[in-house]
mmCIF file of C-alpha atoms in Angstrom:
data_model
loop_
_atom_site.group_PDB
_atom_site.id
_atom_site.type_symbol
_atom_site.label_atom_id
_atom_site.label_comp_id
_atom_site.label_asym_id
_atom_site.label_seq_id
_atom_site.Cartn_x
_atom_site.Cartn_y
_atom_site.Cartn_z
ATOM 1 C CA MET A 1 7.139 -21.578 -24.411
ATOM 2 C CA LYS A 2 5.313 -19.582 -27.125
ATOM 3 C CA ASN A 3 3.996 -16.394 -27.340
ATOM 4 C CA LEU A 4 0.605 -16.368 -27.046
ATOM 5 C CA THR A 5 -1.993 -13.549 -28.026
ATOM 6 C CA VAL A 6 -5.211 -13.359 -26.369
ATOM 7 C CA SER A 7 -7.599 -11.727 -28.121
ATOM 8 C CA ARG A 8 -10.197 -9.249 -26.434
ATOM 9 C CA PHE A 9 -13.447 -10.658 -25.330
ATOM 10 C CA ARG A 10 -16.007 -10.299 -22.813
ATOM 11 C CA ILE A 11 -16.634 -13.270 -21.042
ATOM 12 C CA SER A 12 -20.347 -11.991 -21.153
ATOM 13 C CA LYS A 13 -21.290 -12.509 -24.868
ATOM 14 C CA LEU A 14 -20.424 -16.184 -24.658
ATOM 15 C CA HIS A 15 -23.069 -18.432 -25.073
ATOM 16 C CA ASN A 16 -23.552 -21.134 -22.707
ATOM 17 C CA GLU A 17 -21.983 -23.766 -24.256
ATOM 18 C CA GLU A 18 -18.766 -21.129 -25.013
ATOM 19 C CA TRP A 19 -18.751 -19.687 -21.653
ATOM 20 C CA PHE A 20 -18.867 -23.215 -20.086
ATOM 21 C CA ARG A 21 -16.063 -24.326 -22.420
ATOM 22 C CA PHE A 22 -13.921 -21.098 -20.893
ATOM 23 C CA HIS A 23 -14.130 -22.376 -17.494
ATOM 24 C CA THR A 24 -13.672 -25.505 -18.231
ATOM 25 C CA GLU A 25 -10.285 -24.925 -19.614
ATOM 26 C CA LEU A 26 -9.404 -22.068 -16.886
ATOM 27 C CA ILE A 27 -9.814 -24.562 -14.787
ATOM 28 C CA THR A 28 -8.018 -27.246 -16.129
ATOM 29 C CA LEU A 29 -4.951 -24.706 -16.744
ATOM 30 C CA LEU A 30 -5.382 -23.080 -13.079
ATOM 31 C CA ILE A 31 -4.712 -26.754 -11.787
ATOM 32 C CA ALA A 32 -1.604 -27.397 -14.277
ATOM 33 C CA CYS A 33 0.023 -24.366 -13.176
ATOM 34 C CA GLY A 34 -0.740 -24.850 -9.585
ATOM 35 C CA VAL A 35 -3.156 -22.974 -7.613
ATOM 36 C CA GLU A 36 -0.976 -22.568 -4.792
ATOM 37 C CA ILE A 37 1.294 -21.218 -7.027
ATOM 38 C CA LEU A 38 -0.887 -18.680 -8.507
ATOM 39 C CA GLU A 39 -1.867 -18.033 -5.226
ATOM 40 C CA LEU A 40 -5.305 -18.717 -5.710
ATOM 41 C CA VAL A 41 -5.944 -21.214 -2.810
ATOM 42 C CA ARG A 42 -8.163 -18.631 -0.887
ATOM 43 C CA ILE A 43 -10.555 -18.377 -3.787
ATOM 44 C CA PHE A 44 -10.067 -21.553 -6.069
ATOM 45 C CA PRO A 45 -13.020 -23.922 -3.588
ATOM 46 C CA LEU A 46 -15.422 -20.866 -4.285
ATOM 47 C CA TYR A 47 -14.266 -20.993 -7.675
ATOM 48 C CA GLU A 48 -14.713 -24.902 -8.190
ATOM 49 C CA ALA A 49 -17.958 -24.775 -6.547
ATOM 50 C CA LEU A 50 -19.816 -22.326 -8.769
ATOM 51 C CA TYR A 51 -18.504 -24.530 -11.776
ATOM 52 C CA LYS A 52 -19.969 -27.384 -10.445
ATOM 53 C CA GLU A 53 -23.464 -25.552 -10.107
ATOM 54 C CA ALA A 54 -23.459 -23.777 -13.510
ATOM 55 C CA ASP A 55 -22.477 -27.835 -14.973
ATOM 56 C CA ARG A 56 -24.998 -28.913 -13.062
ATOM 57 C CA LEU A 57 -27.579 -26.278 -14.382
ATOM 58 C CA LEU A 58 -26.497 -26.606 -17.684
ATOM 59 C CA GLU A 59 -26.993 -30.344 -18.047
ATOM 60 C CA MET A 60 -30.233 -29.704 -16.713
ATOM 61 C CA LEU A 61 -30.884 -27.379 -19.980
ATOM 62 C CA ARG A 62 -29.449 -30.369 -22.384
ATOM 63 C CA LEU A 63 -31.792 -32.467 -20.726
ATOM 64 C CA SER A 64 -34.300 -29.973 -22.944
ATOM 65 C CA PHE A 65 -38.194 -29.687 -22.701
ATOM 66 C CA ALA A 66 -38.299 -30.954 -25.824
ATOM 67 C CA THR A 67 -36.966 -34.024 -25.441
ATOM 68 C CA VAL A 68 -39.458 -34.783 -22.678
ATOM 69 C CA ASP A 69 -42.428 -33.865 -24.990
ATOM 70 C CA THR A 70 -40.724 -36.624 -27.686
ATOM 71 C CA THR A 71 -40.386 -39.288 -24.424
ATOM 72 C CA THR A 72 -44.318 -38.385 -23.808
ATOM 73 C CA ALA A 73 -45.002 -38.632 -27.673
ATOM 74 C CA ASP A 74 -43.816 -41.810 -28.173
ATOM 75 C CA ASN A 75 -44.895 -43.706 -24.795
ATOM 76 C CA ASN A 76 -48.209 -42.054 -26.578
ATOM 77 C CA ARG A 77 -48.121 -44.163 -29.539
ATOM 78 C CA SER A 78 -47.445 -47.209 -28.299
ATOM 79 C CA ALA A 79 -49.810 -47.148 -25.604
ATOM 80 C CA MET A 80 -52.551 -46.742 -28.836
ATOM 81 C CA TYR A 81 -50.567 -49.172 -31.093
ATOM 82 C CA ARG A 82 -51.140 -51.929 -28.191
ATOM 83 C CA SER A 83 -54.433 -50.757 -27.804
ATOM 84 C CA LEU A 84 -55.340 -51.225 -31.207
ATOM 85 C CA ARG A 85 -53.163 -54.811 -31.165
ATOM 86 C CA ASN A 86 -54.935 -55.881 -28.286
ATOM 87 C CA ILE A 87 -58.598 -54.742 -29.487
ATOM 88 C CA THR A 88 -57.791 -56.755 -32.768
ATOM 89 C CA LYS A 89 -56.722 -59.476 -30.759
ATOM 90 C CA SER A 90 -59.816 -59.507 -28.991
ATOM 91 C CA LEU A 91 -61.805 -59.139 -31.764
ATOM 92 C CA LEU A 92 -60.267 -62.609 -33.023
ATOM 93 C CA SER A 93 -63.424 -64.221 -30.974
ATOM 94 C CA ALA A 94 -66.179 -62.341 -32.239
ATOM 95 C CA LEU A 95 -69.346 -64.272 -32.517
ATOM 96 C CA ASP A 96 -69.770 -63.147 -36.199
ATOM 97 C CA PRO A 97 -67.907 -64.896 -38.909
ATOM 98 C CA ALA A 98 -67.327 -62.044 -40.802
ATOM 99 C CA GLU A 99 -65.558 -60.273 -37.672
ATOM 100 C CA ARG A 100 -63.311 -62.708 -37.095
ATOM 101 C CA VAL A 101 -62.085 -63.335 -40.906
ATOM 102 C CA ALA A 102 -62.165 -59.706 -40.994
ATOM 103 C CA ALA A 103 -59.974 -59.533 -37.602
ATOM 104 C CA THR A 104 -57.870 -62.113 -38.365
ATOM 105 C CA LYS A 105 -56.298 -60.332 -41.689
ATOM 106 C CA VAL A 106 -56.257 -56.958 -39.502
ATOM 107 C CA TYR A 107 -54.245 -59.104 -36.810
ATOM 108 C CA ALA A 108 -52.427 -60.764 -38.729
ATOM 109 C CA VAL A 109 -50.923 -57.246 -40.733
ATOM 110 C CA ILE A 110 -50.687 -55.411 -37.383
ATOM 111 C CA GLU A 111 -47.998 -58.857 -36.540
ATOM 112 C CA LYS A 112 -46.567 -58.070 -39.521
ATOM 113 C CA TYR A 113 -45.239 -54.966 -38.261
ATOM 114 C CA ASN A 114 -45.443 -55.658 -34.181
ATOM 115 C CA SER A 115 -41.256 -56.789 -33.899
ATOM 116 C CA SER A 116 -40.010 -53.229 -35.569
ATOM 117 C CA ILE A 117 -42.763 -51.664 -33.673
ATOM 118 C CA THR A 118 -41.784 -52.950 -30.579
ATOM 119 C CA ARG A 119 -38.440 -53.573 -30.575
ATOM 120 C CA LYS A 120 -36.346 -51.511 -33.317
ATOM 121 C CA SER A 121 -35.299 -47.780 -33.367
ATOM 122 C CA LEU A 122 -37.593 -45.268 -32.700
ATOM 123 C CA SER A 123 -36.846 -44.123 -36.387
ATOM 124 C CA ALA A 124 -37.780 -47.275 -38.047
ATOM 125 C CA ARG A 125 -41.092 -47.433 -35.242
ATOM 126 C CA THR A 126 -41.772 -44.395 -37.040
ATOM 127 C CA ALA A 127 -41.600 -45.903 -40.401
ATOM 128 C CA ALA A 128 -43.132 -49.206 -39.164
ATOM 129 C CA ILE A 129 -46.279 -47.604 -38.004
ATOM 130 C CA ASP A 130 -46.416 -45.615 -41.335
ATOM 131 C CA ASN A 131 -46.590 -48.557 -43.217
ATOM 132 C CA LEU A 132 -48.926 -50.210 -40.827
ATOM 133 C CA LEU A 133 -51.468 -47.498 -41.320
ATOM 134 C CA GLN A 134 -50.980 -47.103 -45.250
ATOM 135 C CA ASP A 135 -52.076 -50.998 -45.018
ATOM 136 C CA LEU A 136 -55.332 -50.440 -42.686
ATOM 137 C CA THR A 137 -56.684 -47.229 -44.534
ATOM 138 C CA GLN A 138 -56.801 -46.395 -47.908
ATOM 139 C CA GLU A 139 -53.527 -44.556 -47.950
ATOM 140 C CA GLY A 140 -52.115 -46.396 -50.729
ATOM 141 C CA GLY A 141 -50.429 -48.991 -48.674
ATOM 142 C CA ASP A 142 -49.501 -52.892 -49.808
ATOM 143 C CA ILE A 143 -52.584 -54.110 -48.508
ATOM 144 C CA ASN A 144 -55.590 -52.039 -48.391
ATOM 145 C CA LEU A 145 -57.806 -53.427 -45.033
ATOM 146 C CA SER A 146 -60.112 -50.303 -44.744
ATOM 147 C CA ALA A 147 -63.556 -52.368 -45.310
ATOM 148 C CA GLU A 148 -62.104 -54.812 -42.349
ATOM 149 C CA VAL A 149 -60.972 -51.492 -40.536
ATOM 150 C CA GLN A 150 -64.877 -50.199 -40.982
ATOM 151 C CA LEU A 151 -66.924 -53.230 -40.507
ATOM 152 C CA LEU A 152 -64.735 -53.944 -36.695
ATOM 153 C CA GLU A 153 -65.311 -50.001 -36.048
ATOM 154 C CA LEU A 154 -61.354 -49.625 -35.464
ATOM 155 C CA SER A 155 -60.984 -45.941 -37.623
ATOM 156 C CA LYS A 156 -61.226 -44.526 -34.167
ATOM 157 C CA TRP A 157 -58.028 -46.377 -32.701
ATOM 158 C CA THR A 158 -56.293 -46.261 -36.394
ATOM 159 C CA ASN A 159 -57.299 -42.383 -36.298
ATOM 160 C CA ASN A 160 -55.500 -42.205 -32.762
ATOM 161 C CA LEU A 161 -52.340 -44.203 -33.824
ATOM 162 C CA GLN A 162 -52.401 -42.114 -36.740
ATOM 163 C CA THR A 163 -52.633 -38.746 -34.673
ATOM 164 C CA THR A 164 -50.264 -40.252 -31.909
ATOM 165 C CA ASN A 165 -47.195 -40.757 -34.570
ATOM 166 C CA GLU A 166 -48.228 -37.571 -35.753
ATOM 167 C CA ALA A 167 -46.946 -35.788 -32.340
ATOM 168 C CA TYR A 168 -44.288 -37.813 -32.466
ATOM 169 C CA LYS A 169 -42.898 -36.759 -35.719
ATOM 170 C CA GLN A 170 -43.788 -32.885 -34.860
ATOM 171 C CA SER A 171 -41.955 -33.271 -31.413
ATOM 172 C CA LEU A 172 -38.950 -34.888 -32.847
ATOM 173 C CA ALA A 173 -38.904 -32.024 -35.840
ATOM 174 C CA GLU A 174 -39.219 -29.743 -32.489
ATOM 175 C CA ARG A 175 -36.321 -31.414 -30.758
ATOM 176 C CA THR A 176 -34.108 -31.485 -34.018
ATOM 177 C CA GLU A 177 -34.770 -27.826 -34.622
ATOM 178 C CA GLU A 178 -33.643 -27.028 -31.015
ATOM 179 C CA GLY A 179 -30.476 -28.990 -30.673
ATOM 180 C CA ALA A 180 -29.281 -26.841 -34.299
#
């Protein structure tokens, strides 16, 4: 066996993950060497129970509040998108022919992005919502349907979708920053 040199360190100075890794390796070594041989049979079950409790608590910390906020923000923007889509779909039956034509145009654009917004990854959803909002507002998208949105009085809904999408982006940035 090689001569091992252990640098002196204070376990209290370790960060959570480092501290937990130390105890994980220690338990592995104790089991490999034999708890009976090391004469730790009496205290090892208590140590192992405390180790498992620390693992449970650290797992709760890993599932951070930012993750919960990000999930909530994603759910909010999904609900807002569905609301905008459903309202526009209902306007396809408007009495005014000009509103029906406008609703048909707006709904066609919404449907263009629907599969990306409802079935793709979170980053693809974000990009699709950004593109949809550009097309529905005067922000320079491929299609400018801002007049139709005004006629149908959907500005409130597009603004709410914009707000919820920005809230999601902010929450994701906070989560990323927290992870770093």
